[in-house]
Coordinates of C-alpha atoms in Angstrom, one line a residue:
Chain W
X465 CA 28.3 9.9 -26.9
X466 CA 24.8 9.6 -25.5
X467 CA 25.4 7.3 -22.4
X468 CA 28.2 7.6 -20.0
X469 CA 29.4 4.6 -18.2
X470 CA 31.3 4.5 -14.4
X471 CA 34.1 2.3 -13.9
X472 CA 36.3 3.5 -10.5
X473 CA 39.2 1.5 -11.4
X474 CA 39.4 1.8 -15.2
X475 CA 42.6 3.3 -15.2
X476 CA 44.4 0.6 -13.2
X477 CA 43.7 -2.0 -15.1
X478 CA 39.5 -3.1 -14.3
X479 CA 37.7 -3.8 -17.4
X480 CA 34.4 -5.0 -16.1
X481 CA 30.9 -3.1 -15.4
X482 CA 29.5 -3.5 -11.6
X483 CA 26.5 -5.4 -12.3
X484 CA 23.9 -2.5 -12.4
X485 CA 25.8 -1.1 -15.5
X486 CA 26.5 -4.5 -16.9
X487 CA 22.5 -5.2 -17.1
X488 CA 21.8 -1.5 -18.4
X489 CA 24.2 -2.2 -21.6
X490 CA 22.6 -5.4 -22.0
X491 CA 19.3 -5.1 -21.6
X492 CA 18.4 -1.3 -21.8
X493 CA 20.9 -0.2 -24.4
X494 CA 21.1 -3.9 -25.9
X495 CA 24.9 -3.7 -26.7
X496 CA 26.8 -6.7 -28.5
X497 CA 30.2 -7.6 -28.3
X498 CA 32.4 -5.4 -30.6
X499 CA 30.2 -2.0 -30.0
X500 CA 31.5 0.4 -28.5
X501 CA 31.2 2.2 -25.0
X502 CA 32.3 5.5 -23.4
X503 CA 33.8 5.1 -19.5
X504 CA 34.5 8.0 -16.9
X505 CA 36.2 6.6 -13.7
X506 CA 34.8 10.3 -12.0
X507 CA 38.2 11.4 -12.0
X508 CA 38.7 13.9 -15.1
X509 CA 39.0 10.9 -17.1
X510 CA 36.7 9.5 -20.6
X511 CA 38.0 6.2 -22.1
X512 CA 36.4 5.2 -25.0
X513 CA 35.7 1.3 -24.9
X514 CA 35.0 -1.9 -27.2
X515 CA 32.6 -4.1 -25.2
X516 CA 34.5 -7.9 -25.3
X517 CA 32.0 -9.8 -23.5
X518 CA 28.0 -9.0 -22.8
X519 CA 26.2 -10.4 -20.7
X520 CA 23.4 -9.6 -18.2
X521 CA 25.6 -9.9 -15.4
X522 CA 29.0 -9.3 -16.9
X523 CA 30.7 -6.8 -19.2
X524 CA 34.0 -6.5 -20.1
X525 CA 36.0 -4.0 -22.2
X526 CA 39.3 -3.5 -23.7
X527 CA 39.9 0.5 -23.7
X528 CA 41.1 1.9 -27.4
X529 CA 41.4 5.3 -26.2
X530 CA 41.6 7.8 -23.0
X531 CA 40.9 11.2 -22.8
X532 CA 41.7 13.3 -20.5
X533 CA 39.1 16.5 -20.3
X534 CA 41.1 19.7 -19.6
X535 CA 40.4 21.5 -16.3
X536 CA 37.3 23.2 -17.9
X537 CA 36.4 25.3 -14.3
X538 CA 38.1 26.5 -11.3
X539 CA 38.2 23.9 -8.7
X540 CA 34.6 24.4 -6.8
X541 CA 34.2 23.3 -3.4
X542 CA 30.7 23.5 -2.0
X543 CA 30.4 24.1 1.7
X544 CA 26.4 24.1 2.4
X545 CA 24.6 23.4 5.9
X546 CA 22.2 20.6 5.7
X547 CA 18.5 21.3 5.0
X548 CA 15.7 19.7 6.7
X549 CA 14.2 17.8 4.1
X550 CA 16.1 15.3 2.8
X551 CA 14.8 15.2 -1.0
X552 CA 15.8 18.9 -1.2
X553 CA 19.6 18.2 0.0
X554 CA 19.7 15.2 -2.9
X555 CA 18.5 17.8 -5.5
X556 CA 21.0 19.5 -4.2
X557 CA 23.8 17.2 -4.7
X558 CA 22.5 16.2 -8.2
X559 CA 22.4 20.1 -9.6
X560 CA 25.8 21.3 -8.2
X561 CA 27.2 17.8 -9.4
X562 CA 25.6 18.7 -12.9
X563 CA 26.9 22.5 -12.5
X564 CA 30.2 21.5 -12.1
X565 CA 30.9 21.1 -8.5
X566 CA 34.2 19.2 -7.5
X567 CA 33.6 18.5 -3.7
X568 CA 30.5 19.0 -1.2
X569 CA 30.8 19.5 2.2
X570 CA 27.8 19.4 4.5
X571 CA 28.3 22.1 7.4
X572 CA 27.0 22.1 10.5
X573 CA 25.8 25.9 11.8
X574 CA 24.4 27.0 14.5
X575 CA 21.2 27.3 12.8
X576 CA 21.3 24.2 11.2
X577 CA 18.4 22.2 11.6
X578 CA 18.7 18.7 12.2
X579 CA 18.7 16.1 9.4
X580 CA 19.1 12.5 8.4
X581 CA 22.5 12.4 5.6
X582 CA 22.7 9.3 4.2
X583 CA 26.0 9.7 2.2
X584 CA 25.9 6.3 0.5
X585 CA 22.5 7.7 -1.1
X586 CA 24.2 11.0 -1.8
X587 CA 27.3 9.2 -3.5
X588 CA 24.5 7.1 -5.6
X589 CA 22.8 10.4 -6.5
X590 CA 26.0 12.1 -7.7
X591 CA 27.5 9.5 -9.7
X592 CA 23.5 9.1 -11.2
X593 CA 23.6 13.2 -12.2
X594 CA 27.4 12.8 -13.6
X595 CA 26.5 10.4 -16.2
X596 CA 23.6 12.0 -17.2
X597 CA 25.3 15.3 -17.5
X598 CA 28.2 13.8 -19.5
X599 CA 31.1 15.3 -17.3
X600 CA 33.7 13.4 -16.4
X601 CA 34.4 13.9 -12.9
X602 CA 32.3 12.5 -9.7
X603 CA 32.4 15.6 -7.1
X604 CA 33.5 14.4 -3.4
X605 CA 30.8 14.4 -0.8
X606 CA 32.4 15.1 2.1
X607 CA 31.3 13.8 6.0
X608 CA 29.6 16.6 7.9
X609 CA 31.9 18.8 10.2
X610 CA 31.2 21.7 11.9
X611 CA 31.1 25.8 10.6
X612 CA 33.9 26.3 12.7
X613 CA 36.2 23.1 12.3
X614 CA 35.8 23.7 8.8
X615 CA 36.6 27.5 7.9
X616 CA 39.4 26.8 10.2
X617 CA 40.7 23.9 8.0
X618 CA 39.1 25.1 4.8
X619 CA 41.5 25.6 1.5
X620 CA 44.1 28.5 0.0
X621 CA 42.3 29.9 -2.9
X622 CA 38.9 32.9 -3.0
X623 CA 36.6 32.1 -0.6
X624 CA 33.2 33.6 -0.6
X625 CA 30.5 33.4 2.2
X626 CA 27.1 34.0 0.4
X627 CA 25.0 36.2 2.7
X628 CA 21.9 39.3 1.6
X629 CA 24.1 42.0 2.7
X630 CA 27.1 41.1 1.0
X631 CA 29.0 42.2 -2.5
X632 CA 26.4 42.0 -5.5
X633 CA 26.9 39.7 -8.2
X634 CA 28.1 42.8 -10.3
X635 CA 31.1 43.6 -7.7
X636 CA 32.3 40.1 -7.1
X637 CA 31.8 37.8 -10.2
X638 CA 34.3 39.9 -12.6
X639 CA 37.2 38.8 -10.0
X640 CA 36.5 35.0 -10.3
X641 CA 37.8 34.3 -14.0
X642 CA 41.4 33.6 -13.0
X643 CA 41.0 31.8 -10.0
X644 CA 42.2 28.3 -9.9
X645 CA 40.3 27.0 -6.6
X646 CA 37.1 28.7 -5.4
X647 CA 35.0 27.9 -1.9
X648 CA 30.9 28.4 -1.6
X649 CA 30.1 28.8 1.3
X650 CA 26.2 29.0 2.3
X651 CA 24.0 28.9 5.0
X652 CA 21.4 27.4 6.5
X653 CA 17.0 28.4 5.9
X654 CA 17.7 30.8 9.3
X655 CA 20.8 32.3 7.7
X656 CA 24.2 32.0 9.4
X657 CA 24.6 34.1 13.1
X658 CA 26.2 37.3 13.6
X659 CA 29.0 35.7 14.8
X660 CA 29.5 33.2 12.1
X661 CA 29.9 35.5 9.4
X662 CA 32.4 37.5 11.7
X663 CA 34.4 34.3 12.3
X664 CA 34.5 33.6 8.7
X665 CA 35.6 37.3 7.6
X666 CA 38.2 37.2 10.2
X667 CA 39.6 34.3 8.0
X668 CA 39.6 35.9 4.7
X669 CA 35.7 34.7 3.6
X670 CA 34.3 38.1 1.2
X671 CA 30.6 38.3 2.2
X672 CA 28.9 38.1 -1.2
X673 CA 25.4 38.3 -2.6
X674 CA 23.9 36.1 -4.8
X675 CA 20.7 39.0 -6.7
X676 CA 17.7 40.4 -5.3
X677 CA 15.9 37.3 -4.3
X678 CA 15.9 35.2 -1.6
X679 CA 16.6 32.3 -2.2
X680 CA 16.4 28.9 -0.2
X681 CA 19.6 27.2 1.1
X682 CA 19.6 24.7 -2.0
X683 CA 18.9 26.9 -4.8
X684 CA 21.6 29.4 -3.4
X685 CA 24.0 26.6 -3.4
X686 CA 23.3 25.8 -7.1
X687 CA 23.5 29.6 -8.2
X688 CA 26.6 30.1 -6.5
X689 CA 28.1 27.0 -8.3
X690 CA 26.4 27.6 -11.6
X691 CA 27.7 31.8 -11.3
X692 CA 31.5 30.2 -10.7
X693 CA 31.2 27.5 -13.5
X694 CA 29.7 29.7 -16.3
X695 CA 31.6 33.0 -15.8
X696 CA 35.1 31.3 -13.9
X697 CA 35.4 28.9 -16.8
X698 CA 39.5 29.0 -17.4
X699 CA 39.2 27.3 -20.9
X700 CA 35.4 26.6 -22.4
X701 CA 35.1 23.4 -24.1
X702 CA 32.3 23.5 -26.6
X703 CA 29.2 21.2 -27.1
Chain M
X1184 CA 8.5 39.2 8.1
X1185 CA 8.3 35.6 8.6
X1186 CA 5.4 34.7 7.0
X1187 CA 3.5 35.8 3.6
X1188 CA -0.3 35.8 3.0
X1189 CA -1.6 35.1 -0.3
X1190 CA -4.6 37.3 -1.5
X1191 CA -4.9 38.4 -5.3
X1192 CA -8.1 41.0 -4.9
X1193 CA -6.8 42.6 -2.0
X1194 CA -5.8 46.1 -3.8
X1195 CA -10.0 46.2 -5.2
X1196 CA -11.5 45.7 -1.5
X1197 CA -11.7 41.5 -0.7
X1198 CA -10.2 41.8 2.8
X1199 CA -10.5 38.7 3.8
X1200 CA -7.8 35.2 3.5
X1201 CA -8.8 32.3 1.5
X1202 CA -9.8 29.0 3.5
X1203 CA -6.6 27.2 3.5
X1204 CA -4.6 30.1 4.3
X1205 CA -7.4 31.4 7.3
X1206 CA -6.8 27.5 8.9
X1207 CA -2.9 28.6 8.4
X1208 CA -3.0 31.8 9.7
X1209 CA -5.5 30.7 13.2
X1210 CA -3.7 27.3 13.7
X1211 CA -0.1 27.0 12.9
X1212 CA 0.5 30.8 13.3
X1213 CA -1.7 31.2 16.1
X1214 CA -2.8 34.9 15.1
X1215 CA -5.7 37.0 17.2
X1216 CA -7.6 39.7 15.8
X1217 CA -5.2 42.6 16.3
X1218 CA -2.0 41.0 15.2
X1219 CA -0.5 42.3 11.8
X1220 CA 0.3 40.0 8.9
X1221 CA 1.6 40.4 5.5
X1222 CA -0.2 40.1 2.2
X1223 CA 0.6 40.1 -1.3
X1224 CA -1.6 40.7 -4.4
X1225 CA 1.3 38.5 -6.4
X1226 CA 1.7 41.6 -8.5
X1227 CA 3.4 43.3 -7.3
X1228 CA 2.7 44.4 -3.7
X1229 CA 2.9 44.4 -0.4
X1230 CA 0.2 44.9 2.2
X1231 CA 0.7 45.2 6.0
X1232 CA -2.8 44.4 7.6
X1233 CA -4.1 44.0 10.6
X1234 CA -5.9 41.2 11.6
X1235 CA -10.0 42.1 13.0
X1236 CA -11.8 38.4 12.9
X1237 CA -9.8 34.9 13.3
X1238 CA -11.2 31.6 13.2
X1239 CA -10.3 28.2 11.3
X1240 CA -12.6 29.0 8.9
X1241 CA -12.4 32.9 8.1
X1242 CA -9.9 35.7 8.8
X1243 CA -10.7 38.8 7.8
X1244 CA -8.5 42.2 8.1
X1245 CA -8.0 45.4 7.2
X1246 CA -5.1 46.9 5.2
X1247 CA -2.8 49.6 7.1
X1248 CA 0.1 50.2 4.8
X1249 CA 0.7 49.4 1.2
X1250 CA 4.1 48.9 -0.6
X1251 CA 4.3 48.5 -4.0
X1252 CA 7.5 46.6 -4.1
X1253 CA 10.4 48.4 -6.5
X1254 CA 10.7 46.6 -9.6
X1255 CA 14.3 44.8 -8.9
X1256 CA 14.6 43.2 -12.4
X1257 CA 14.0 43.1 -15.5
X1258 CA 10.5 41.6 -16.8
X1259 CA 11.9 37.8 -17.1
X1260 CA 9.9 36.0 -19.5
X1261 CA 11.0 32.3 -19.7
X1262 CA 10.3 30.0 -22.6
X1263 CA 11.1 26.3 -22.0
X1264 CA 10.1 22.8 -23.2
X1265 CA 8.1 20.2 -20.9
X1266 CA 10.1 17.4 -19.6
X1267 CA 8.9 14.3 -19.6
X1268 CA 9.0 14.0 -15.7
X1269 CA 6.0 16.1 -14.3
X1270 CA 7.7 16.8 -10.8
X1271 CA 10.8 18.0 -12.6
X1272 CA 8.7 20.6 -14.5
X1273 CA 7.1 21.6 -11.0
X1274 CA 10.5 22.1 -9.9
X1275 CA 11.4 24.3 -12.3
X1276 CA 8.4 26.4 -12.3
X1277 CA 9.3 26.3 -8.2
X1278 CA 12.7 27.4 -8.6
X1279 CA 11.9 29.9 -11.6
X1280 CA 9.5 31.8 -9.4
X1281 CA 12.1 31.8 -6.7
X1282 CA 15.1 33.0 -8.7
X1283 CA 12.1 36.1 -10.3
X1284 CA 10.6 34.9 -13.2
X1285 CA 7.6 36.5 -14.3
X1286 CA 5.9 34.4 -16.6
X1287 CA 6.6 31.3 -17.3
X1288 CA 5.4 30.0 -21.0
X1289 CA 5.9 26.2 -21.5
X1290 CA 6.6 25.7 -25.4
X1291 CA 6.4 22.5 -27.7
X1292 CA 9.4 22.1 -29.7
X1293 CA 10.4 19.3 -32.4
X1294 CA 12.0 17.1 -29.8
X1295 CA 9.5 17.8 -27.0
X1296 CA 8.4 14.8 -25.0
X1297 CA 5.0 14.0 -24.8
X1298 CA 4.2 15.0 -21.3
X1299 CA 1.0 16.3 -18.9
X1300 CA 1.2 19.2 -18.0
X1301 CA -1.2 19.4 -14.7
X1302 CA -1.4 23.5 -14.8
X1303 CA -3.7 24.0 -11.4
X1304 CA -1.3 22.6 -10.1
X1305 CA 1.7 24.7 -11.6
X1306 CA -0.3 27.5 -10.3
X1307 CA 0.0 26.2 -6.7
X1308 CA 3.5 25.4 -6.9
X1309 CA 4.2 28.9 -8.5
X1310 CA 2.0 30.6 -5.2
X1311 CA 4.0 28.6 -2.5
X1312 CA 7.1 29.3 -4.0
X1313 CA 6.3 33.3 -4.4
X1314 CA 5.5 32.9 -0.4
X1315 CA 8.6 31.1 0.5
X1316 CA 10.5 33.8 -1.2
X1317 CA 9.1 36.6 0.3
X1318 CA 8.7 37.8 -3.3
X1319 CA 5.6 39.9 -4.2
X1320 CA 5.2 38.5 -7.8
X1321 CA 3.7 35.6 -9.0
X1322 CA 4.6 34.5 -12.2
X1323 CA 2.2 33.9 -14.9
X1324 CA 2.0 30.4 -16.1
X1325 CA 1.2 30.4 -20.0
X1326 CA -0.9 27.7 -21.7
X1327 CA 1.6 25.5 -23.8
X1328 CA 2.0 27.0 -26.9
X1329 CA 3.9 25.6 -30.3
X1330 CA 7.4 26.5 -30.9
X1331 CA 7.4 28.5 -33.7
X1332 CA 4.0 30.1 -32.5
X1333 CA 5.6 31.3 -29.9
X1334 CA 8.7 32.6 -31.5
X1335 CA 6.2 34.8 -34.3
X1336 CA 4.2 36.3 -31.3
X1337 CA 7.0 37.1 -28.7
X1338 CA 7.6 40.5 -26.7
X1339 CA 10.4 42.9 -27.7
X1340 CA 13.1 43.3 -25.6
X1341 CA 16.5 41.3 -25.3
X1342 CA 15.5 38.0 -26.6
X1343 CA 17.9 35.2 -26.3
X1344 CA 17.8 31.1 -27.2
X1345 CA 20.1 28.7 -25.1
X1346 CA 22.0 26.7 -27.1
X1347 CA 25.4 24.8 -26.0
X1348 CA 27.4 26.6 -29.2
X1349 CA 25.7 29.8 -28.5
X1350 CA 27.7 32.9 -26.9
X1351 CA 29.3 32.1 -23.4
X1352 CA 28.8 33.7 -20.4
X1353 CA 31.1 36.1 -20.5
X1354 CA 30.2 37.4 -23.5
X1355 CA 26.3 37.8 -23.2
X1356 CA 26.1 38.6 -19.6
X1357 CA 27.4 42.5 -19.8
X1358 CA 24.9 43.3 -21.9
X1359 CA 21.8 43.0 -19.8
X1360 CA 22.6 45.0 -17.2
X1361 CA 20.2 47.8 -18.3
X1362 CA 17.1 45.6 -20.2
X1363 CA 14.2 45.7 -18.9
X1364 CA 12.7 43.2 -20.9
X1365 CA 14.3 39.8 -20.9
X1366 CA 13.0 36.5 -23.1
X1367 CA 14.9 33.1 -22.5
X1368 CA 14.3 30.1 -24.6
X1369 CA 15.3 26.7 -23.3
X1370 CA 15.1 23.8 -25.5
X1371 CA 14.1 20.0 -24.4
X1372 CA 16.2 17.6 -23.5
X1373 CA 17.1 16.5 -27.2
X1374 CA 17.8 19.9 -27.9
X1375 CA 16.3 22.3 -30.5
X1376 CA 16.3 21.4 -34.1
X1377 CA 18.7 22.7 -36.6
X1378 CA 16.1 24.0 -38.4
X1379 CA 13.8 25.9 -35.1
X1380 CA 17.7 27.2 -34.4
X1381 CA 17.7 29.5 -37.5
X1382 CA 14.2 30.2 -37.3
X1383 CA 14.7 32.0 -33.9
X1384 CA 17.6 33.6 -35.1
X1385 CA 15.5 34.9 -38.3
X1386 CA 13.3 36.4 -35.5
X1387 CA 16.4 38.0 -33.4
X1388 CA 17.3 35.4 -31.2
X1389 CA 20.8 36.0 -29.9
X1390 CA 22.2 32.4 -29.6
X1391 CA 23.4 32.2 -25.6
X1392 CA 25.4 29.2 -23.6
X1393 CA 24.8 28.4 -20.3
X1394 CA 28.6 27.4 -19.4
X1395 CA 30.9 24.5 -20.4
X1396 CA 28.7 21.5 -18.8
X1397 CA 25.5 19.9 -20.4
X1398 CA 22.7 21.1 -18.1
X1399 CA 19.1 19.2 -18.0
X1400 CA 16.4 21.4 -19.4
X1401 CA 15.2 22.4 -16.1
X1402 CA 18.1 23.2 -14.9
X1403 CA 19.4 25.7 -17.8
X1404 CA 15.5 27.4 -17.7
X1405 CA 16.6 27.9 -13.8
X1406 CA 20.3 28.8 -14.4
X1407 CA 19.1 31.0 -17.0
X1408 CA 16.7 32.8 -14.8
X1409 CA 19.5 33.2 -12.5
X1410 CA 21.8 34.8 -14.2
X1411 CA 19.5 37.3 -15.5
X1412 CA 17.9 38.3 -12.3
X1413 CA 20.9 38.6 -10.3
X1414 CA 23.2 40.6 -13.1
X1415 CA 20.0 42.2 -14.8
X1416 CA 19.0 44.0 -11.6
X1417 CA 17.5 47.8 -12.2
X1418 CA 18.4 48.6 -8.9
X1419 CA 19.4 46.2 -6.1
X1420 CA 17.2 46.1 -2.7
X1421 CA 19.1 45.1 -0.3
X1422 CA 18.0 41.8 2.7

């Protein structure tokens, strides 16, 4: 497999490229009729595919196989205040989407400073970084809510806060392998208040650390999600 | 500390800030002669100065405390292929610095794309990166170097090659808790050859993974970093 398609809907019954795809497999990858195409519809799902009609503005496939990828990682949510640059909060989305992130959330903190999301971009950038990485499943990109609206209504399941003074990597990372569903919390460039990270320990967030360095708000949001994928993995698929 | 000066000669006498960082330093931070600011040599440590002359054009200061900053990690040395998009390799070399790389040796491998590889540049990205960070140490950026070159002339220490069927995470990661050399080797984005595989192995290469999902090459050389810097820590300052 060297190019992963997107089709929503594949698995109820739509057997047709959107129109950007359609022209990729025409023009770019020059596929005829009779060749065959791998699919994800971003929800844990690869079909594999024999194109029926090519054209620059239409494909259509019949699928001849569907695979279901097994649960590979805990379930990652990604809670992560904005940042003020926009091109930083896309790469971002792309690397968590790539590290195995299942849903984004942008939260708004006290120290959050303000900034333009433009979520249809966002979507465009995650479904972009899930084809390239060959994974099978589109992460949600939630709409922005507030710190305290969302710890209040945030998932069952271990739930870390990533702050400097908390548990080093050592002390927390060994207790991740079982879990099923894990939240990433992280703050904004000022760091979260006083009284944030007291709100959120009240209701059952571990303070954690994420190494000696500080890091900015985006790279500490990849880390945390790369640390969970690579050492929470429940089964670990090869190649 | 908000804010980190850049001065490389500082420990042998040259007490005074570069151009771009005096204009910084008079109009952004709006410093007078008698307010302290921090330095770094970007090897290693940390200066507390005080400022004695201010102007757009040249700030000059003299030194009142020197910290030479505990080394937190191991020595991170990280081997990784160009990619063919220039601003994705300044990326990485941003985010390596951040996560505590400390040199940084860009290496041509079978599959390598042809790429430029603009290293003044590198250098500046490295310096603003170390300054963001708060992080005393600026890596070393290498001059590109052929694969197996590289490979016959590298450091002692643990020396590992990141390869999708390599060891996971699990596996790898207990055991460079007390290193204090570390060597990573990230291939490009085709992967390394078969046959550059077994020649790093001859040379005592451990074989590593990253975790169950394809990562881009700058995104394993930063992963990679991460791992190692935040689980390798000698001993772990704290904020």
């Amino acid at each position: 497999m060297d190019y992963l398609f997107y089709q929503p809907d594949t698995a109820t019954g739509d057997h047709a490229l959107n129109e950007d795809e359609a022209a990729h497999c025409a023009r770019v990858l020059r596929k005829k009729p009779g060749d065959l195409i791998y699919i994800t519809d971003g929800k844990g799902n690869l079909f594999t595919a024999r194109l029926t009609q090519v054209s620059l503005s239409a494909c259509r496939f019949e699928v001849i196989a569907r695979n279901t990828a097994p649960q590979a990682c805990p379930f990652i949510t990604v809670a992560v205040s904005p940042v003020k640059h926009p091109d930083r909060f896309e790469w971002l989305i792309e690397k968590c989407t790539e590290a195995g992130a299942h849903r984004i959330v942008p939260i708004l903190c006290q120290r959050t400073q303000k900034s333009q999301l433009r979520t249809a971009r966002l979507q465009r950038v995650a479904i972009s970084a899930m084809k390239q990485s060959l994974r099978p499943c589109l992460p949600e990109i939630a709409e922005p809510i507030h710190f305290n609206d969302w710890i209040n209504s945030a998932e069952e399941g271990r739930r870390y806060i990533c702050t400097a003074t908390g548990q080093e990597p050592p002390e927390w990372i060994g207790k991740i392998a079982k879990a099923t569903k894990i939240t990433l919390v992280i703050g904004p460039e000022g760091d979260f208040s006083e009284e944030e990270l007291e709100f959120a320990a009240s209701r059952g967030f571990e303070p954690i650390s994420l190494g000696p360095h500080r890091l900015r708000t985006e790279t500490a949001a990849v880390a945390a999600t790369l640390f969970v994928s690579a050492l929470g993995a429940l089964n670990k698929p090869k190649g």
